[in-house]
CSV table of N, CA, C and O in Angstrom, one decimal:
chain,number,residue,atom,x,y,z
B,1,GLN,N,106.6,104.0,82.4
B,1,GLN,CA,105.4,104.3,83.1
B,1,GLN,C,104.6,103.1,83.4
B,1,GLN,O,104.4,102.2,82.5
B,2,VAL,N,104.1,103.0,84.6
B,2,VAL,CA,103.3,101.8,85.1
B,2,VAL,C,101.8,102.2,85.1
B,2,VAL,O,101.5,103.3,85.6
B,3,GLN,N,101.0,101.3,84.6
B,3,GLN,CA,99.6,101.5,84.7
B,3,GLN,C,99.0,100.6,85.8
B,3,GLN,O,99.4,99.4,85.8
B,4,LEU,N,98.2,101.1,86.6
B,4,LEU,CA,97.6,100.3,87.7
B,4,LEU,C,96.1,100.3,87.7
B,4,LEU,O,95.5,101.4,87.5
B,5,VAL,N,95.6,99.2,87.9
B,5,VAL,CA,94.1,99.0,87.9
B,5,VAL,C,93.7,98.3,89.2
B,5,VAL,O,94.2,97.2,89.5
B,6,GLU,N,92.9,99.0,90.0
B,6,GLU,CA,92.5,98.4,91.3
B,6,GLU,C,91.1,97.8,91.2
B,6,GLU,O,90.3,98.1,90.4
B,7,SER,N,90.9,96.8,92.1
B,7,SER,CA,89.6,96.2,92.2
B,7,SER,C,89.4,95.6,93.6
B,7,SER,O,90.4,95.5,94.4
B,8,GLY,N,88.2,95.3,93.9
B,8,GLY,CA,87.9,94.7,95.2
B,8,GLY,C,87.2,95.5,96.3
B,8,GLY,O,86.9,95.0,97.3
B,9,GLY,N,87.0,96.8,96.0
B,9,GLY,CA,86.4,97.6,97.0
B,9,GLY,C,84.9,97.2,97.1
B,9,GLY,O,84.4,96.5,96.3
B,10,GLY,N,84.2,97.9,98.1
B,10,GLY,CA,82.8,97.6,98.2
B,10,GLY,C,82.3,98.0,99.6
B,10,GLY,O,83.0,98.7,100.3
B,11,LEU,N,81.1,97.6,99.8
B,11,LEU,CA,80.4,97.8,101.1
B,11,LEU,C,80.4,96.6,102.0
B,11,LEU,O,80.1,95.5,101.5
B,12,VAL,N,80.9,96.7,103.2
B,12,VAL,CA,81.0,95.6,104.1
B,12,VAL,C,80.6,96.1,105.5
B,12,VAL,O,80.7,97.2,105.9
B,13,GLN,N,80.0,95.1,106.3
B,13,GLN,CA,79.7,95.5,107.7
B,13,GLN,C,80.9,95.4,108.5
B,13,GLN,O,81.9,94.8,108.2
B,14,ALA,N,80.9,96.2,109.6
B,14,ALA,CA,82.0,96.2,110.6
B,14,ALA,C,82.3,94.7,111.0
B,14,ALA,O,81.4,93.9,111.3
B,15,GLY,N,83.6,94.5,111.1
B,15,GLY,CA,84.0,93.1,111.4
B,15,GLY,C,84.3,92.2,110.2
B,15,GLY,O,84.8,91.1,110.4
B,16,GLY,N,83.8,92.7,109.1
B,16,GLY,CA,84.0,91.9,107.8
B,16,GLY,C,85.4,92.1,107.2
B,16,GLY,O,86.3,92.7,107.8
B,17,SER,N,85.5,91.4,106.0
B,17,SER,CA,86.8,91.4,105.3
B,17,SER,C,86.6,91.8,103.9
B,17,SER,O,85.5,91.6,103.3
B,18,LEU,N,87.6,92.3,103.3
B,18,LEU,CA,87.7,92.6,101.9
B,18,LEU,C,89.2,92.4,101.4
B,18,LEU,O,90.1,92.5,102.2
B,19,ARG,N,89.3,92.0,100.2
B,19,ARG,CA,90.7,91.9,99.6
B,19,ARG,C,90.7,92.8,98.4
B,19,ARG,O,90.0,92.7,97.4
B,20,LEU,N,91.6,93.8,98.4
B,20,LEU,CA,91.9,94.7,97.3
B,20,LEU,C,93.0,94.1,96.4
B,20,LEU,O,93.9,93.5,96.9
B,21,SER,N,92.9,94.3,95.1
B,21,SER,CA,93.9,93.9,94.1
B,21,SER,C,94.3,95.1,93.3
B,21,SER,O,93.6,96.0,93.1
B,22,CYS,N,95.6,95.1,92.9
B,22,CYS,CA,96.2,96.1,92.1
B,22,CYS,C,97.0,95.4,91.0
B,22,CYS,O,98.1,94.9,91.3
B,23,ALA,N,96.5,95.5,89.8
B,23,ALA,CA,97.2,94.8,88.7
B,23,ALA,C,98.0,95.9,88.0
B,23,ALA,O,97.5,96.9,87.6
B,24,ALA,N,99.3,95.6,87.8
B,24,ALA,CA,100.2,96.5,87.2
B,24,ALA,C,100.6,96.0,85.8
B,24,ALA,O,100.8,94.9,85.5
B,25,SER,N,100.7,97.0,84.9
B,25,SER,CA,101.2,96.7,83.5
B,25,SER,C,102.2,97.8,83.1
B,25,SER,O,102.2,98.9,83.6
B,26,GLY,N,103.1,97.5,82.2
B,26,GLY,CA,104.1,98.4,81.8
B,26,GLY,C,105.4,98.1,82.5
B,26,GLY,O,105.5,97.1,83.2
B,27,SER,N,106.3,99.0,82.3
B,27,SER,CA,107.7,98.7,82.9
B,27,SER,C,107.7,99.0,84.4
B,27,SER,O,107.3,100.0,84.9
B,28,THR,N,108.2,98.0,85.1
B,28,THR,CA,108.3,98.1,86.6
B,28,THR,C,109.8,98.2,87.0
B,28,THR,O,110.2,98.1,88.2
B,29,LEU,N,110.7,98.4,86.0
B,29,LEU,CA,112.1,98.5,86.3
B,29,LEU,C,112.4,99.8,87.2
B,29,LEU,O,111.8,100.8,86.9
B,30,GLY,N,113.2,99.6,88.2
B,30,GLY,CA,113.5,100.7,89.0
B,30,GLY,C,112.6,101.0,90.1
B,30,GLY,O,112.8,101.8,91.0
B,31,ILE,N,111.5,100.3,90.2
B,31,ILE,CA,110.5,100.5,91.3
B,31,ILE,C,111.0,99.9,92.5
B,31,ILE,O,111.4,98.7,92.6
B,32,ASN,N,111.0,100.7,93.6
B,32,ASN,CA,111.5,100.2,94.9
B,32,ASN,C,110.5,100.4,96.0
B,32,ASN,O,110.7,99.9,97.1
B,33,THR,N,109.4,101.0,95.7
B,33,THR,CA,108.3,101.2,96.7
B,33,THR,C,107.0,100.9,96.1
B,33,THR,O,106.7,101.5,95.0
B,34,MET,N,106.2,100.1,96.7
B,34,MET,CA,104.8,99.9,96.3
B,34,MET,C,103.9,99.7,97.5
B,34,MET,O,104.4,99.3,98.6
B,35,GLY,N,102.7,100.1,97.4
B,35,GLY,CA,101.9,100.0,98.5
B,35,GLY,C,100.5,100.5,98.4
B,35,GLY,O,100.0,100.9,97.3
B,36,TRP,N,99.8,100.6,99.5
B,36,TRP,CA,98.4,101.0,99.5
B,36,TRP,C,98.3,102.3,100.4
B,36,TRP,O,98.9,102.3,101.5
B,37,TYR,N,97.4,103.2,99.9
B,37,TYR,CA,97.2,104.4,100.6
B,37,TYR,C,95.6,104.6,100.6
B,37,TYR,O,94.9,103.9,99.9
B,38,ARG,N,95.2,105.5,101.5
B,38,ARG,CA,93.7,105.7,101.5
B,38,ARG,C,93.5,107.2,101.8
B,38,ARG,O,94.3,107.9,102.5
B,39,GLN,N,92.3,107.7,101.4
B,39,GLN,CA,91.9,109.0,101.7
B,39,GLN,C,90.5,109.0,102.1
B,39,GLN,O,89.6,108.7,101.3
B,40,ALA,N,90.2,109.4,103.3
B,40,ALA,CA,88.8,109.6,103.8
B,40,ALA,C,88.3,111.0,103.5
B,40,ALA,O,89.1,111.9,103.3
B,41,PRO,N,87.0,111.2,103.4
B,41,PRO,CA,86.5,112.6,103.2
B,41,PRO,C,87.0,113.6,104.2
B,41,PRO,O,87.0,113.4,105.4
B,42,GLY,N,87.5,114.7,103.6
B,42,GLY,CA,88.0,115.7,104.5
B,42,GLY,C,89.4,115.5,105.1
B,42,GLY,O,89.8,116.3,105.9
B,43,LYS,N,90.0,114.4,104.7
B,43,LYS,CA,91.3,114.1,105.3
B,43,LYS,C,92.4,114.0,104.2
B,43,LYS,O,92.0,113.8,103.0
B,44,GLN,N,93.6,114.0,104.6
B,44,GLN,CA,94.7,113.9,103.6
B,44,GLN,C,94.9,112.4,103.4
B,44,GLN,O,94.6,111.5,104.2
B,45,ARG,N,95.5,112.1,102.2
B,45,ARG,CA,95.9,110.8,101.9
B,45,ARG,C,96.9,110.3,102.9
B,45,ARG,O,97.9,111.0,103.2
B,46,GLU,N,96.8,109.0,103.3
B,46,GLU,CA,97.8,108.5,104.2
B,46,GLU,C,98.2,107.1,103.8
B,46,GLU,O,97.4,106.4,103.1
B,47,TYR,N,99.4,106.7,104.2
B,47,TYR,CA,99.8,105.3,103.8
B,47,TYR,C,99.1,104.3,104.7
B,47,TYR,O,98.8,104.6,105.9
B,48,VAL,N,98.8,103.2,104.2
B,48,VAL,CA,98.2,102.1,104.9
B,48,VAL,C,99.2,100.9,105.1
B,48,VAL,O,99.5,100.5,106.2
B,49,ALA,N,99.8,100.5,104.0
B,49,ALA,CA,100.8,99.4,104.0
B,49,ALA,C,101.7,99.6,102.8
B,49,ALA,O,101.2,99.8,101.7
B,50,VAL,N,102.9,99.6,103.0
B,50,VAL,CA,103.9,99.9,102.0
B,50,VAL,C,105.1,98.9,102.0
B,50,VAL,O,105.5,98.6,103.1
B,51,ILE,N,105.5,98.4,100.9
B,51,ILE,CA,106.8,97.7,100.8
B,51,ILE,C,107.8,98.6,100.1
B,51,ILE,O,107.6,99.0,99.0
B,52,SER,N,108.8,98.9,100.9
B,52,SER,CA,109.8,99.8,100.4
B,52,SER,C,111.2,99.3,100.7
B,52,SER,O,111.5,99.0,101.8
B,53,TRP,N,112.0,99.1,99.6
B,53,TRP,CA,113.3,98.6,99.7
B,53,TRP,C,113.3,97.2,100.5
B,53,TRP,O,114.2,97.0,101.3
B,54,GLY,N,112.3,96.4,100.2
B,54,GLY,CA,112.2,95.1,100.9
B,54,GLY,C,111.6,95.1,102.2
B,54,GLY,O,111.4,94.0,102.8
B,55,SER,N,111.4,96.2,102.8
B,55,SER,CA,110.8,96.2,104.2
B,55,SER,C,109.3,96.6,104.1
B,55,SER,O,108.9,97.4,103.2
B,56,THR,N,108.5,96.0,104.9
B,56,THR,CA,107.1,96.2,104.9
B,56,THR,C,106.7,97.1,106.1
B,56,THR,O,107.1,96.9,107.3
B,57,ILE,N,105.9,98.1,105.8
B,57,ILE,CA,105.5,99.1,106.8
B,57,ILE,C,104.0,99.2,106.9
B,57,ILE,O,103.4,99.3,105.8
B,58,TYR,N,103.4,99.1,108.1
B,58,TYR,CA,102.0,99.3,108.2
B,58,TYR,C,101.7,100.5,109.1
B,58,TYR,O,102.4,100.8,110.1
B,59,ALA,N,100.6,101.2,108.8
B,59,ALA,CA,100.2,102.2,109.6
B,59,ALA,C,99.7,101.6,111.0
B,59,ALA,O,99.2,100.5,111.0
B,60,ASP,N,99.9,102.3,112.0
B,60,ASP,CA,99.5,101.8,113.4
B,60,ASP,C,98.1,101.4,113.4
B,60,ASP,O,97.7,100.4,114.1
B,61,SER,N,97.2,102.1,112.7
B,61,SER,CA,95.8,101.9,112.8
B,61,SER,C,95.4,100.6,112.1
B,61,SER,O,94.2,100.1,112.4
B,62,VAL,N,96.2,100.0,111.3
B,62,VAL,CA,95.8,98.7,110.6
B,62,VAL,C,96.7,97.5,111.0
B,62,VAL,O,96.4,96.4,110.5
B,63,LYS,N,97.7,97.7,111.8
B,63,LYS,CA,98.6,96.6,112.2
B,63,LYS,C,97.8,95.5,112.8
B,63,LYS,O,96.9,95.7,113.7
B,64,GLY,N,98.0,94.3,112.4
B,64,GLY,CA,97.3,93.1,112.9
B,64,GLY,C,96.0,92.8,112.2
B,64,GLY,O,95.4,91.8,112.4
B,65,ARG,N,95.6,93.8,111.4
B,65,ARG,CA,94.3,93.6,110.7
B,65,ARG,C,94.5,93.5,109.2
B,65,ARG,O,93.7,92.8,108.5
B,66,PHE,N,95.4,94.3,108.6
B,66,PHE,CA,95.6,94.3,107.2
B,66,PHE,C,96.9,93.6,106.9
B,66,PHE,O,97.9,93.7,107.6
B,67,THR,N,97.0,93.0,105.7
B,67,THR,CA,98.2,92.4,105.2
B,67,THR,C,98.4,92.7,103.7
B,67,THR,O,97.5,92.5,102.9
B,68,ILE,N,99.6,93.2,103.4
B,68,ILE,CA,100.0,93.5,102.0
B,68,ILE,C,100.8,92.3,101.5
B,68,ILE,O,101.5,91.7,102.2
B,69,SER,N,100.5,92.0,100.2
B,69,SER,CA,101.3,90.9,99.6
B,69,SER,C,101.3,91.2,98.1
B,69,SER,O,100.7,92.1,97.6
B,70,ARG,N,102.2,90.4,97.4
B,70,ARG,CA,102.3,90.6,96.0
B,70,ARG,C,102.6,89.3,95.3
B,70,ARG,O,103.2,88.4,95.9
B,71,ASP,N,102.1,89.2,94.1
B,71,ASP,CA,102.4,88.0,93.3
B,71,ASP,C,103.2,88.5,92.1
B,71,ASP,O,102.6,89.1,91.1
B,72,ASN,N,104.5,88.3,92.1
B,72,ASN,CA,105.3,88.9,91.1
B,72,ASN,C,105.0,88.3,89.7
B,72,ASN,O,105.1,88.9,88.7
B,73,ALA,N,104.6,87.0,89.7
B,73,ALA,CA,104.3,86.3,88.4
B,73,ALA,C,103.1,87.0,87.7
B,73,ALA,O,103.0,87.0,86.5
B,74,LYS,N,102.2,87.5,88.5
B,74,LYS,CA,101.0,88.1,88.0
B,74,LYS,C,101.1,89.6,88.0
B,74,LYS,O,100.1,90.3,87.6
B,75,ASN,N,102.2,90.2,88.5
B,75,ASN,CA,102.3,91.6,88.6
B,75,ASN,C,101.1,92.2,89.3
B,75,ASN,O,100.6,93.3,88.9
B,76,THR,N,100.8,91.6,90.4
B,76,THR,CA,99.6,92.0,91.1
B,76,THR,C,99.9,92.2,92.6
B,76,THR,O,100.7,91.3,93.2
B,77,MET,N,99.4,93.2,93.2
B,77,MET,CA,99.6,93.4,94.6
B,77,MET,C,98.3,93.4,95.3
B,77,MET,O,97.2,93.7,94.7
B,78,TYR,N,98.2,92.9,96.6
B,78,TYR,CA,97.0,92.7,97.3
B,78,TYR,C,97.0,93.4,98.6
B,78,TYR,O,98.1,93.7,99.2
B,79,LEU,N,95.8,93.7,99.1
B,79,LEU,CA,95.7,94.2,100.5
B,79,LEU,C,94.5,93.4,101.1
B,79,LEU,O,93.4,93.6,100.7
B,80,GLN,N,94.8,92.5,102.0
B,80,GLN,CA,93.8,91.7,102.7
B,80,GLN,C,93.4,92.5,103.9
B,80,GLN,O,94.3,92.9,104.8
B,81,MET,N,92.2,92.9,104.1
B,81,MET,CA,91.7,93.7,105.1
B,81,MET,C,90.7,92.9,106.0
B,81,MET,O,89.6,92.5,105.5
B,82,ASN,N,91.0,92.7,107.2
B,82,ASN,CA,90.2,91.9,108.1
B,82,ASN,C,89.7,92.8,109.3
B,82,ASN,O,90.3,93.9,109.5
B,83,SER,N,88.7,92.4,110.0
B,83,SER,CA,88.2,93.1,111.1
B,83,SER,C,88.0,94.6,110.8
B,83,SER,O,88.4,95.5,111.5
B,84,LEU,N,87.3,94.8,109.7
B,84,LEU,CA,87.1,96.2,109.2
B,84,LEU,C,86.2,97.0,110.2
B,84,LEU,O,85.3,96.4,110.8
B,85,ALA,N,86.5,98.3,110.3
B,85,ALA,CA,85.8,99.2,111.2
B,85,ALA,C,85.3,100.4,110.3
B,85,ALA,O,85.9,100.7,109.3
B,86,PRO,N,84.3,101.1,110.8
B,86,PRO,CA,83.8,102.2,110.1
B,86,PRO,C,84.9,103.3,109.8
B,86,PRO,O,84.9,103.9,108.7
B,87,GLU,N,85.9,103.4,110.6
B,87,GLU,CA,87.0,104.4,110.4
B,87,GLU,C,87.9,103.9,109.3
B,87,GLU,O,88.8,104.7,108.9
B,88,ASP,N,87.7,102.7,108.7
B,88,ASP,CA,88.5,102.3,107.6
B,88,ASP,C,87.8,102.8,106.3
B,88,ASP,O,88.4,102.6,105.2
B,89,THR,N,86.7,103.4,106.4
B,89,THR,CA,86.0,103.9,105.2
B,89,THR,C,86.8,104.9,104.5
B,89,THR,O,87.2,105.9,105.1
B,90,ALA,N,87.1,104.7,103.2
B,90,ALA,CA,87.9,105.6,102.5
B,90,ALA,C,88.0,105.2,101.0
B,90,ALA,O,87.6,104.1,100.7
B,91,VAL,N,88.6,106.0,100.2
B,91,VAL,CA,89.0,105.6,98.9
B,91,VAL,C,90.5,105.0,99.0
B,91,VAL,O,91.3,105.7,99.5
B,92,TYR,N,90.7,103.8,98.5
B,92,TYR,CA,92.0,103.2,98.6
B,92,TYR,C,92.7,103.3,97.3
B,92,TYR,O,92.1,102.9,96.2
B,93,TYR,N,94.0,103.6,97.3
B,93,TYR,CA,94.8,103.8,96.1
B,93,TYR,C,96.0,102.9,96.2
B,93,TYR,O,96.6,102.8,97.3
B,94,CYS,N,96.4,102.3,95.1
B,94,CYS,CA,97.6,101.6,95.1
B,94,CYS,C,98.7,102.5,94.4
B,94,CYS,O,98.3,103.3,93.6
B,95,HIS,N,99.9,102.2,94.7
B,95,HIS,CA,101.0,103.0,94.3
B,95,HIS,C,102.2,102.1,93.9
B,95,HIS,O,102.5,101.2,94.7
B,96,TYR,N,102.8,102.4,92.8
B,96,TYR,CA,104.1,101.8,92.4
B,96,TYR,C,105.1,102.9,92.0
B,96,TYR,O,104.7,103.8,91.3
B,97,GLY,N,106.3,102.9,92.6
B,97,GLY,CA,107.2,103.9,92.2
B,97,GLY,C,108.5,103.9,93.1
B,97,GLY,O,109.1,102.8,93.3
B,98,MET,N,108.8,105.1,93.5
B,98,MET,CA,110.1,105.2,94.3
B,98,MET,C,109.7,106.1,95.5
B,98,MET,O,108.5,106.4,95.8
B,99,GLY,N,110.8,106.4,96.3
B,99,GLY,CA,110.5,107.3,97.4
B,99,GLY,C,110.3,106.5,98.7
B,99,GLY,O,110.9,105.4,98.8
B,100,SER,N,109.5,106.9,99.6
B,100,SER,CA,109.3,106.3,100.8
B,100,SER,C,107.8,106.2,101.1
B,100,SER,O,107.0,106.8,100.3
B,101,ALA,N,107.4,105.6,102.2
B,101,ALA,CA,106.0,105.5,102.5
B,101,ALA,C,105.3,106.8,102.6
B,101,ALA,O,104.2,107.0,102.2
B,102,ARG,N,106.0,107.8,103.3
B,102,ARG,CA,105.4,109.1,103.4
B,102,ARG,C,105.6,110.1,102.3
B,102,ARG,O,105.0,111.1,102.2
B,103,SER,N,106.5,109.7,101.4
B,103,SER,CA,106.8,110.6,100.3
B,103,SER,C,106.9,109.7,99.0
B,103,SER,O,108.0,109.6,98.4
B,104,PRO,N,105.8,109.2,98.6
B,104,PRO,CA,105.8,108.3,97.4
B,104,PRO,C,105.9,109.1,96.1
B,104,PRO,O,105.3,110.2,96.0
B,105,VAL,N,106.6,108.6,95.1
B,105,VAL,CA,106.7,109.3,93.8
B,105,VAL,C,106.5,108.2,92.8
B,105,VAL,O,107.1,107.1,92.8
B,106,GLY,N,105.5,108.4,91.9
B,106,GLY,CA,105.3,107.4,90.8
B,106,GLY,C,103.9,107.3,90.4
B,106,GLY,O,103.2,108.4,90.3
B,107,SER,N,103.5,106.1,90.1
B,107,SER,CA,102.1,105.9,89.5
B,107,SER,C,101.1,105.5,90.5
B,107,SER,O,101.4,104.8,91.5
B,108,TRP,N,99.9,106.0,90.2
B,108,TRP,CA,98.7,105.7,91.1
B,108,TRP,C,97.6,105.0,90.4
B,108,TRP,O,97.4,105.3,89.2
B,109,GLY,N,96.9,104.2,91.1
B,109,GLY,CA,95.7,103.6,90.5
B,109,GLY,C,94.5,104.7,90.6
B,109,GLY,O,94.7,105.8,91.2
B,110,GLN,N,93.4,104.3,90.1
B,110,GLN,CA,92.3,105.2,90.0
B,110,GLN,C,91.5,105.3,91.3
B,110,GLN,O,90.7,106.2,91.5
B,111,GLY,N,91.8,104.4,92.2
B,111,GLY,CA,91.1,104.4,93.5
B,111,GLY,C,89.9,103.4,93.5
B,111,GLY,O,89.2,103.3,92.5
B,112,THR,N,89.7,102.8,94.7
B,112,THR,CA,88.5,102.0,94.9
B,112,THR,C,87.9,102.3,96.2
B,112,THR,O,88.6,102.4,97.2
B,113,GLN,N,86.6,102.5,96.2
B,113,GLN,CA,85.9,102.9,97.4
B,113,GLN,C,85.7,101.7,98.4
B,113,GLN,O,85.2,100.6,97.9
B,114,VAL,N,86.0,101.9,99.6
B,114,VAL,CA,85.7,100.9,100.7
B,114,VAL,C,84.8,101.6,101.7
B,114,VAL,O,85.2,102.6,102.2
B,115,THR,N,83.7,101.0,101.9
B,115,THR,CA,82.7,101.6,102.9
B,115,THR,C,82.4,100.5,103.9
B,115,THR,O,82.0,99.4,103.6
B,116,VAL,N,82.6,100.9,105.2
B,116,VAL,CA,82.3,99.9,106.3
B,116,VAL,C,81.2,100.5,107.1
B,116,VAL,O,81.3,101.6,107.7
B,117,SER,N,80.1,99.7,107.2
B,117,SER,CA,78.9,100.2,107.9
B,117,SER,C,79.0,99.6,109.3
B,117,SER,O,79.5,98.5,109.6
B,118,SER,N,78.4,100.4,110.3
B,118,SER,CA,78.4,100.0,111.7
B,118,SER,C,77.2,99.2,112.0
B,118,SER,O,76.3,99.0,111.2
C-alpha cells in the first residue's frame, strides 16, 4: 500500500502559476500508472495528467499549460500549472497504482484545493 501526501494548492489569480507535489511512501512495486486528477464542485473526478506505462497523457483542457513530472529519488510527483484559469478551480488528487487514465485503481492522496480567481 502506498501512502500519498499532497501539497502546494492555494489561491491564485487568473494567469498565475502553482506547483503541486505528491510525496509517496511505502511500496511502489507494480505501480504502472501515476497521475493527477481533479474534481470541481458538482462535477465528476477527471484526469488532468497521467503517466501510464511510460506514456504521458494530458487532458485537452490543460495541454500546453500543465506539466507532470516526477523525481524518482525523492518518490515525489509534481504538477506544474501555468496560465491558470477560473475553470481550473477544483480539488486536485494524486494517484499511484494501476489501470489507465480513465480507470485508475490504487491509492489516492487526500486532495489539495486549488482556487483561481478572475
